[in-house]
Amino acid sequence: MSKRAIVVGGSGQIGGWLLRTLAEQGHEAVGTYNTVAFPDLVPLDGANLDASARWIADQKPDVVYYPAGFTWVDGCERDPARARSANLEQPLNLARAAADLGSKFVYFSTDYVFDGAAGPYAEDSPTNALSVYGQSKLDAEGALRDALGDRVLIVRTSWVYGPERQGKNFSYQLAKALSAGKTLECPSDQISSPSYGPDVALAVVSLVELGQSGLIHVAGPEVMDRVEFARGIAKGFGLDPGLIVGKTTDELGQVVPRPLNGGLSTPRLDAILPGIMRPVAESMSDFLVKLSTVEGLAYPLPPGDLLADAMPLEPRIL
Ligand SMILES: NC(=O)c1ccc[n+]([C@@H]2O[C@H](COP(=O)([O-])OP(=O)(O)OC[C@H]3O[C@@H](n4cnc5c(N)ncnc54)[C@H](OP(=O)(O)O)[C@@H]3O)[C@@H](O)[C@H]2O)c1
């Protein structure tokens, strides 16, 4: 059945794919941006608590997706009040507005709720966040469950990559560096589950269509270190994986603790939607197809590169 959806953070990576997926599946969807305006999105700053809650109430959605927040791990550590506001208080405010309408709320969390001593982690694994970012997400999970009960779906995901409008995610940083002949230093001791953005969106929209709630891990089927992940992306783009240099987290000066042996196993998702998440190599073929067939995506490589030559369409945003 077609539903009316709001995507708070429609200008972001996951939000953009949620909007496309919802449209493809025949749902009516309105997306918002905060600082990066796109003409098809409406402005909304969750920090304006009253105004944003009123806007949600006016929209009368069946479902509010919330792929938004303050996601910069080091920035959260420096400004815990902002992290708590953006990752907990603002979504809780909108979740309450949604609950008043009888709507469902979908929140996006992370494998940073775990300490990385023994990943990958299932939904019932004990949590132990090491960072302000992880703790703000973990606190939000609990507060949303307490406030909304079975009206909330909490999706934990990790290392999301793929085509997007803003061109910010790791796969873009990698393509820009390697195509310019620069080396890219990656933490060789950080392990997680690379998750392809379009697959994350399709899985989450499908879970909502199936009436699922509670906590569900939505992550790719492979667990690997960041160097292996980077090499997989480089290979997919036809770039030189030899330019990827592995360094430890300490050597890279990343002082905020991260879950090293992290990653997510996905027993609930596998039982409901087996095979919906693609491995890196397979997703990279889809990445190239989407760049040439989906309007408005940022283009990761300069024109004239191998990939650009293979593309049937001109790059749209450079
Ligand atoms: N990407 C990952 O690897 C990953 C892994 C685990 C969990 N997650 C979680 O998944 C969610 C989405 O991640 P993403 O990679 O799609 O993030 P993203 O690309 O950085 O997008 C974040 C979105 O949040 C919006 N936003 C920021 N502050 C806001 C505010 N005050 N009010 C309303 N909207 C605001 C941004 O709007 P503007 O850009 O217009 O300012 C943007 O649309 C996040 O909650 C993140 O913690 C992501």
Short mmCIF file of N, CA, C and O in Angstrom, two decimals, residues 19-132:
data_model
loop_
_atom_site.label_atom_id
_atom_site.label_comp_id
_atom_site.label_asym_id
_atom_site.label_seq_id
_atom_site.Cartn_x
_atom_site.Cartn_y
_atom_site.Cartn_z
N LEU A 19 14.77 8.63 -0.84
CA LEU A 19 13.80 9.36 -1.67
C LEU A 19 13.61 8.69 -3.02
O LEU A 19 12.48 8.53 -3.50
N ARG A 20 14.71 8.29 -3.65
CA ARG A 20 14.60 7.63 -4.97
C ARG A 20 13.86 6.30 -4.84
O ARG A 20 13.01 5.95 -5.65
N THR A 21 14.20 5.54 -3.80
CA THR A 21 13.58 4.23 -3.63
C THR A 21 12.09 4.36 -3.34
O THR A 21 11.26 3.62 -3.90
N LEU A 22 11.75 5.31 -2.48
CA LEU A 22 10.32 5.51 -2.16
C LEU A 22 9.54 5.85 -3.42
O LEU A 22 8.43 5.32 -3.65
N ALA A 23 10.10 6.73 -4.25
CA ALA A 23 9.41 7.11 -5.49
C ALA A 23 9.26 5.88 -6.39
O ALA A 23 8.18 5.62 -6.95
N GLU A 24 10.35 5.11 -6.53
CA GLU A 24 10.29 3.90 -7.38
C GLU A 24 9.24 2.90 -6.89
O GLU A 24 8.64 2.18 -7.68
N GLN A 25 9.06 2.84 -5.58
CA GLN A 25 8.12 1.87 -5.01
C GLN A 25 6.70 2.43 -4.96
O GLN A 25 5.82 1.80 -4.36
N GLY A 26 6.50 3.61 -5.51
CA GLY A 26 5.15 4.17 -5.61
C GLY A 26 4.66 4.92 -4.40
O GLY A 26 3.47 5.17 -4.27
N HIS A 27 5.57 5.29 -3.51
CA HIS A 27 5.17 6.06 -2.33
C HIS A 27 5.32 7.55 -2.63
O HIS A 27 6.11 7.97 -3.47
N GLU A 28 4.57 8.33 -1.86
CA GLU A 28 4.68 9.79 -1.96
C GLU A 28 5.72 10.21 -0.93
O GLU A 28 5.61 9.81 0.23
N ALA A 29 6.73 10.97 -1.34
CA ALA A 29 7.78 11.29 -0.37
C ALA A 29 8.22 12.75 -0.51
O ALA A 29 8.38 13.24 -1.61
N VAL A 30 8.41 13.39 0.64
CA VAL A 30 8.94 14.75 0.69
C VAL A 30 10.26 14.69 1.44
O VAL A 30 10.32 14.13 2.54
N GLY A 31 11.32 15.27 0.86
CA GLY A 31 12.62 15.26 1.50
C GLY A 31 13.01 16.64 1.98
O GLY A 31 12.54 17.66 1.45
N THR A 32 13.86 16.69 3.02
CA THR A 32 14.32 17.98 3.53
C THR A 32 15.84 18.09 3.42
O THR A 32 16.56 17.10 3.33
N TYR A 33 16.32 19.35 3.43
CA TYR A 33 17.76 19.62 3.55
C TYR A 33 17.95 20.56 4.72
O TYR A 33 16.99 21.21 5.16
N ASN A 34 19.18 20.63 5.21
CA ASN A 34 19.48 21.61 6.25
C ASN A 34 20.36 22.72 5.68
O ASN A 34 19.93 23.86 5.61
N THR A 35 21.58 22.38 5.24
CA THR A 35 22.49 23.42 4.74
C THR A 35 22.77 23.30 3.24
O THR A 35 23.25 24.26 2.64
N VAL A 36 22.55 22.14 2.65
CA VAL A 36 22.87 21.95 1.23
C VAL A 36 21.56 21.86 0.45
O VAL A 36 20.91 20.80 0.42
N ALA A 37 21.19 22.97 -0.17
CA ALA A 37 19.86 23.07 -0.80
C ALA A 37 19.83 22.35 -2.15
O ALA A 37 20.75 22.51 -2.96
N PHE A 38 18.82 21.57 -2.37
CA PHE A 38 18.50 21.02 -3.69
C PHE A 38 17.07 21.46 -4.00
O PHE A 38 16.22 21.51 -3.09
N PRO A 39 16.78 21.77 -5.28
CA PRO A 39 15.49 22.39 -5.58
C PRO A 39 14.27 21.53 -5.26
O PRO A 39 13.19 22.06 -5.04
N ASP A 40 14.44 20.22 -5.23
CA ASP A 40 13.29 19.35 -4.97
C ASP A 40 13.07 19.11 -3.47
O ASP A 40 12.17 18.35 -3.09
N LEU A 41 13.88 19.72 -2.62
CA LEU A 41 13.79 19.48 -1.17
C LEU A 41 13.32 20.73 -0.45
O LEU A 41 13.49 21.84 -0.95
N VAL A 42 12.77 20.55 0.74
CA VAL A 42 12.32 21.71 1.52
C VAL A 42 13.27 21.90 2.72
O VAL A 42 13.81 20.91 3.24
N PRO A 43 13.49 23.15 3.13
CA PRO A 43 14.42 23.37 4.25
C PRO A 43 13.83 22.94 5.58
O PRO A 43 12.64 23.18 5.84
N LEU A 44 14.64 22.30 6.39
CA LEU A 44 14.22 21.96 7.75
C LEU A 44 15.47 21.82 8.62
O LEU A 44 16.39 21.09 8.25
N ASP A 45 15.49 22.56 9.71
CA ASP A 45 16.57 22.43 10.69
C ASP A 45 15.97 21.84 11.96
O ASP A 45 15.18 22.50 12.64
N GLY A 46 16.35 20.60 12.25
CA GLY A 46 15.80 19.92 13.42
C GLY A 46 16.10 20.64 14.72
O GLY A 46 15.45 20.40 15.74
N ALA A 47 17.12 21.54 14.71
CA ALA A 47 17.45 22.30 15.93
C ALA A 47 16.34 23.29 16.28
O ALA A 47 16.24 23.71 17.43
N ASN A 48 15.53 23.68 15.30
CA ASN A 48 14.36 24.51 15.59
C ASN A 48 13.23 23.57 16.02
O ASN A 48 12.41 23.13 15.21
N LEU A 49 13.23 23.25 17.30
CA LEU A 49 12.40 22.13 17.77
C LEU A 49 10.92 22.34 17.48
O LEU A 49 10.26 21.46 16.91
N ASP A 50 10.41 23.51 17.85
CA ASP A 50 8.96 23.73 17.69
C ASP A 50 8.56 23.77 16.22
O ASP A 50 7.59 23.14 15.79
N ALA A 51 9.34 24.56 15.44
CA ALA A 51 8.99 24.74 14.02
C ALA A 51 9.06 23.40 13.28
O ALA A 51 8.18 23.08 12.45
N SER A 52 10.09 22.60 13.56
CA SER A 52 10.23 21.34 12.81
C SER A 52 9.13 20.34 13.22
O SER A 52 8.59 19.63 12.37
N ALA A 53 8.77 20.33 14.50
CA ALA A 53 7.69 19.43 14.94
C ALA A 53 6.36 19.85 14.32
O ALA A 53 5.56 19.01 13.90
N ARG A 54 6.14 21.18 14.25
CA ARG A 54 4.89 21.67 13.63
C ARG A 54 4.82 21.28 12.17
O ARG A 54 3.79 20.89 11.63
N TRP A 55 5.98 21.38 11.48
CA TRP A 55 6.02 21.04 10.05
C TRP A 55 5.68 19.56 9.83
O TRP A 55 4.90 19.21 8.95
N ILE A 56 6.24 18.71 10.69
CA ILE A 56 5.92 17.27 10.59
C ILE A 56 4.42 17.07 10.78
O ILE A 56 3.76 16.34 10.03
N ALA A 57 3.87 17.74 11.81
CA ALA A 57 2.42 17.58 12.08
C ALA A 57 1.60 18.02 10.87
O ALA A 57 0.64 17.35 10.49
N ASP A 58 2.01 19.13 10.24
CA ASP A 58 1.27 19.63 9.06
C ASP A 58 1.33 18.65 7.89
O ASP A 58 0.40 18.54 7.11
N GLN A 59 2.45 17.95 7.77
CA GLN A 59 2.65 17.06 6.62
C GLN A 59 1.83 15.77 6.72
O GLN A 59 1.60 15.10 5.73
N LYS A 60 1.46 15.41 7.95
CA LYS A 60 0.68 14.19 8.19
C LYS A 60 1.26 12.94 7.48
O LYS A 60 0.57 12.26 6.70
N PRO A 61 2.52 12.65 7.73
CA PRO A 61 3.11 11.47 7.07
C PRO A 61 2.67 10.17 7.73
O PRO A 61 2.29 10.15 8.91
N ASP A 62 2.76 9.09 6.98
CA ASP A 62 2.61 7.75 7.57
C ASP A 62 3.93 7.30 8.19
O ASP A 62 3.95 6.56 9.17
N VAL A 63 5.04 7.74 7.56
CA VAL A 63 6.37 7.31 8.01
C VAL A 63 7.32 8.51 7.96
O VAL A 63 7.31 9.26 6.98
N VAL A 64 8.12 8.68 9.01
CA VAL A 64 9.20 9.68 8.99
C VAL A 64 10.52 8.92 9.04
O VAL A 64 10.80 8.19 10.00
N TYR A 65 11.31 9.07 7.99
CA TYR A 65 12.67 8.51 7.96
C TYR A 65 13.62 9.61 8.44
O TYR A 65 13.49 10.76 8.02
N TYR A 66 14.60 9.25 9.27
CA TYR A 66 15.50 10.26 9.85
C TYR A 66 16.98 9.89 9.62
O TYR A 66 17.70 9.59 10.57
N PRO A 67 17.44 9.92 8.36
CA PRO A 67 18.87 9.66 8.11
C PRO A 67 19.67 10.95 8.24
O PRO A 67 20.35 11.38 7.29
N ALA A 68 19.58 11.60 9.40
CA ALA A 68 20.20 12.91 9.61
C ALA A 68 20.99 12.87 10.91
O ALA A 68 21.01 11.86 11.61
N GLY A 69 21.63 13.99 11.22
CA GLY A 69 22.35 14.06 12.49
C GLY A 69 23.74 14.63 12.31
O GLY A 69 24.11 15.08 11.23
N PHE A 70 24.49 14.60 13.41
CA PHE A 70 25.87 15.11 13.44
C PHE A 70 26.77 13.88 13.44
O PHE A 70 26.90 13.19 14.45
N THR A 71 27.37 13.58 12.28
CA THR A 71 28.00 12.28 12.09
C THR A 71 29.53 12.33 12.11
O THR A 71 30.18 11.31 11.92
N TRP A 72 30.10 13.51 12.31
CA TRP A 72 31.56 13.67 12.33
C TRP A 72 32.07 13.24 13.70
O TRP A 72 31.82 13.91 14.70
N VAL A 73 32.77 12.10 13.74
CA VAL A 73 33.15 11.47 15.02
C VAL A 73 34.00 12.42 15.87
O VAL A 73 33.75 12.61 17.06
N ASP A 74 35.02 13.04 15.26
CA ASP A 74 35.90 13.95 16.02
C ASP A 74 35.13 15.20 16.46
O ASP A 74 35.32 15.70 17.58
N GLY A 75 34.26 15.70 15.59
CA GLY A 75 33.46 16.88 15.93
C GLY A 75 32.54 16.61 17.10
O GLY A 75 32.35 17.46 17.98
N CYS A 76 31.95 15.43 17.15
CA CYS A 76 31.07 15.06 18.27
C CYS A 76 31.85 15.06 19.58
O CYS A 76 31.36 15.50 20.62
N GLU A 77 33.09 14.56 19.53
CA GLU A 77 33.90 14.50 20.76
C GLU A 77 34.21 15.91 21.27
O GLU A 77 34.23 16.15 22.48
N ARG A 78 34.42 16.84 20.32
CA ARG A 78 34.74 18.21 20.71
C ARG A 78 33.52 18.95 21.20
O ARG A 78 33.62 19.89 21.97
N ASP A 79 32.34 18.58 20.71
CA ASP A 79 31.12 19.32 21.05
C ASP A 79 30.00 18.32 21.43
O ASP A 79 29.06 18.11 20.67
N PRO A 80 30.14 17.74 22.63
CA PRO A 80 29.17 16.70 23.03
C PRO A 80 27.74 17.24 23.11
O PRO A 80 26.80 16.48 22.84
N ALA A 81 27.58 18.51 23.45
CA ALA A 81 26.21 19.07 23.55
C ALA A 81 25.56 19.08 22.17
O ALA A 81 24.38 18.74 22.02
N ARG A 82 26.34 19.46 21.17
CA ARG A 82 25.79 19.47 19.80
C ARG A 82 25.48 18.04 19.34
O ARG A 82 24.46 17.78 18.70
N ALA A 83 26.37 17.10 19.70
CA ALA A 83 26.15 15.70 19.31
C ALA A 83 24.85 15.18 19.92
O ALA A 83 24.03 14.54 19.26
N ARG A 84 24.65 15.49 21.21
CA ARG A 84 23.45 15.02 21.90
C ARG A 84 22.20 15.67 21.31
O ARG A 84 21.17 15.02 21.13
N SER A 85 22.31 16.95 21.00
CA SER A 85 21.16 17.65 20.42
C SER A 85 20.81 17.05 19.05
O SER A 85 19.66 16.69 18.79
N ALA A 86 21.82 16.93 18.19
CA ALA A 86 21.55 16.51 16.80
C ALA A 86 21.18 15.03 16.70
O ALA A 86 20.34 14.66 15.87
N ASN A 87 21.81 14.21 17.53
CA ASN A 87 21.62 12.76 17.36
C ASN A 87 20.55 12.17 18.27
O ASN A 87 20.08 11.07 18.04
N LEU A 88 20.18 12.93 19.32
CA LEU A 88 19.20 12.40 20.27
C LEU A 88 17.99 13.34 20.40
O LEU A 88 16.86 12.96 20.10
N GLU A 89 18.24 14.60 20.84
CA GLU A 89 17.10 15.47 21.19
C GLU A 89 16.26 15.85 19.96
O GLU A 89 15.03 15.84 20.01
N GLN A 90 16.96 16.18 18.86
CA GLN A 90 16.19 16.59 17.66
C GLN A 90 15.37 15.43 17.08
O GLN A 90 14.18 15.59 16.80
N PRO A 91 15.97 14.25 16.88
CA PRO A 91 15.13 13.15 16.38
C PRO A 91 14.03 12.75 17.35
O PRO A 91 12.92 12.43 16.92
N LEU A 92 14.32 12.81 18.65
CA LEU A 92 13.28 12.45 19.63
C LEU A 92 12.11 13.42 19.53
O LEU A 92 10.93 13.02 19.60
N ASN A 93 12.42 14.69 19.34
CA ASN A 93 11.38 15.71 19.19
C ASN A 93 10.49 15.39 17.97
O ASN A 93 9.25 15.40 18.07
N LEU A 94 11.11 15.05 16.86
CA LEU A 94 10.32 14.76 15.65
C LEU A 94 9.62 13.40 15.77
O LEU A 94 8.52 13.21 15.23
N ALA A 95 10.26 12.48 16.47
CA ALA A 95 9.62 11.17 16.67
C ALA A 95 8.35 11.32 17.50
O ALA A 95 7.35 10.65 17.23
N ARG A 96 8.38 12.22 18.49
CA ARG A 96 7.17 12.44 19.31
C ARG A 96 6.07 13.07 18.45
O ARG A 96 4.90 12.71 18.57
N ALA A 97 6.49 14.01 17.57
CA ALA A 97 5.50 14.63 16.68
C ALA A 97 4.89 13.57 15.76
O ALA A 97 3.67 13.57 15.50
N ALA A 98 5.73 12.65 15.29
CA ALA A 98 5.24 11.58 14.42
C ALA A 98 4.30 10.64 15.20
O ALA A 98 3.24 10.26 14.71
N ALA A 99 4.70 10.32 16.42
CA ALA A 99 3.88 9.41 17.24
C ALA A 99 2.51 10.01 17.54
O ALA A 99 1.51 9.30 17.57
N ASP A 100 2.45 11.34 17.71
CA ASP A 100 1.16 12.00 17.96
C ASP A 100 0.20 11.79 16.78
O ASP A 100 -1.01 11.85 16.94
N LEU A 101 0.79 11.60 15.59
CA LEU A 101 -0.04 11.38 14.39
C LEU A 101 -0.32 9.89 14.17
O LEU A 101 -0.99 9.52 13.22
N GLY A 102 0.31 9.05 14.99
CA GLY A 102 0.21 7.61 14.77
C GLY A 102 1.16 7.12 13.68
O GLY A 102 0.98 6.03 13.12
N SER A 103 2.19 7.94 13.38
CA SER A 103 3.12 7.59 12.30
C SER A 103 4.28 6.75 12.82
O SER A 103 4.58 6.75 14.01
N LYS A 104 4.96 6.14 11.88
CA LYS A 104 6.16 5.35 12.21
C LYS A 104 7.39 6.25 12.08
O LYS A 104 7.40 7.16 11.25
N PHE A 105 8.43 5.96 12.87
CA PHE A 105 9.67 6.74 12.81
C PHE A 105 10.83 5.78 12.57
O PHE A 105 10.93 4.74 13.22
N VAL A 106 11.69 6.13 11.61
CA VAL A 106 12.83 5.26 11.28
C VAL A 106 14.12 6.03 11.56
O VAL A 106 14.38 7.07 10.96
N TYR A 107 14.89 5.51 12.49
CA TYR A 107 16.12 6.17 12.95
C TYR A 107 17.33 5.38 12.46
O TYR A 107 17.30 4.15 12.41
N PHE A 108 18.41 6.09 12.13
CA PHE A 108 19.63 5.43 11.64
C PHE A 108 20.73 5.50 12.68
O PHE A 108 21.17 6.58 13.06
N SER A 109 21.18 4.33 13.12
CA SER A 109 22.26 4.24 14.10
C SER A 109 23.47 3.54 13.46
O SER A 109 23.52 3.39 12.24
N THR A 110 24.39 3.10 14.27
CA THR A 110 25.73 2.78 13.78
C THR A 110 26.38 1.63 14.56
O THR A 110 25.99 1.35 15.71
N ASP A 111 27.42 1.03 13.98
CA ASP A 111 28.18 0.03 14.74
C ASP A 111 29.11 0.69 15.77
O ASP A 111 29.76 -0.02 16.54
N TYR A 112 29.13 2.03 15.81
CA TYR A 112 29.91 2.72 16.85
C TYR A 112 29.25 2.61 18.22
O TYR A 112 29.78 3.12 19.20
N VAL A 113 28.09 1.97 18.31
CA VAL A 113 27.50 1.68 19.64
C VAL A 113 28.25 0.51 20.29
O VAL A 113 28.03 0.23 21.47
N PHE A 114 29.13 -0.16 19.55
CA PHE A 114 29.92 -1.27 20.09
C PHE A 114 31.37 -0.83 20.30
O PHE A 114 31.82 0.15 19.70
N ASP A 115 32.11 -1.63 21.11
CA ASP A 115 33.49 -1.23 21.40
C ASP A 115 34.52 -1.82 20.43
O ASP A 115 35.69 -1.46 20.47
N GLY A 116 34.08 -2.74 19.56
CA GLY A 116 35.02 -3.27 18.58
C GLY A 116 36.01 -4.26 19.17
O GLY A 116 37.10 -4.46 18.61
N ALA A 117 35.67 -4.87 20.29
CA ALA A 117 36.56 -5.89 20.84
C ALA A 117 36.36 -7.22 20.11
O ALA A 117 37.29 -8.01 19.99
N ALA A 118 35.16 -7.46 19.62
CA ALA A 118 34.86 -8.79 19.06
C ALA A 118 33.72 -8.74 18.04
O ALA A 118 32.74 -9.45 18.18
N GLY A 119 33.86 -7.88 17.03
CA GLY A 119 32.83 -7.84 16.00
C GLY A 119 32.99 -8.98 15.02
O GLY A 119 33.97 -9.72 15.09
N PRO A 120 32.09 -9.16 14.08
CA PRO A 120 30.90 -8.34 13.87
C PRO A 120 29.81 -8.66 14.90
O PRO A 120 29.77 -9.75 15.46
N TYR A 121 28.93 -7.68 15.10
CA TYR A 121 27.94 -7.73 16.17
C TYR A 121 26.53 -7.94 15.63
O TYR A 121 26.14 -7.34 14.63
N ALA A 122 25.78 -8.76 16.33
CA ALA A 122 24.36 -8.96 16.01
C ALA A 122 23.51 -7.98 16.84
O ALA A 122 24.02 -7.29 17.72
N GLU A 123 22.21 -7.97 16.57
CA GLU A 123 21.32 -7.04 17.26
C GLU A 123 21.33 -7.26 18.78
O GLU A 123 21.14 -6.32 19.54
N ASP A 124 21.52 -8.51 19.20
CA ASP A 124 21.46 -8.78 20.64
C ASP A 124 22.84 -8.76 21.31
O ASP A 124 22.97 -9.12 22.48
N SER A 125 23.87 -8.33 20.59
CA SER A 125 25.21 -8.24 21.21
C SER A 125 25.22 -7.08 22.20
O SER A 125 24.59 -6.04 21.96
N PRO A 126 25.96 -7.23 23.31
CA PRO A 126 26.03 -6.13 24.29
C PRO A 126 26.72 -4.90 23.70
O PRO A 126 27.74 -5.02 22.99
N THR A 127 26.16 -3.74 23.97
CA THR A 127 26.73 -2.49 23.44
C THR A 127 27.74 -1.92 24.43
O THR A 127 27.68 -2.21 25.63
N ASN A 128 28.63 -1.10 23.93
CA ASN A 128 29.59 -0.38 24.78
C ASN A 128 30.25 0.68 23.92
O ASN A 128 31.32 0.46 23.37
N ALA A 129 29.59 1.83 23.80
CA ALA A 129 30.11 2.87 22.91
C ALA A 129 31.39 3.47 23.48
O ALA A 129 31.50 3.69 24.69
N LEU A 130 32.36 3.73 22.58
CA LEU A 130 33.65 4.28 23.02
C LEU A 130 33.71 5.79 22.85
O LEU A 130 34.57 6.44 23.43
N SER A 131 32.84 6.34 22.00
CA SER A 131 32.96 7.75 21.62
C SER A 131 31.66 8.50 21.94
O SER A 131 30.61 7.89 22.13
N VAL A 132 31.76 9.82 21.93
CA VAL A 132 30.56 10.65 22.13
C VAL A 132 29.55 10.37 21.01
O VAL A 132 28.34 10.27 21.25
#
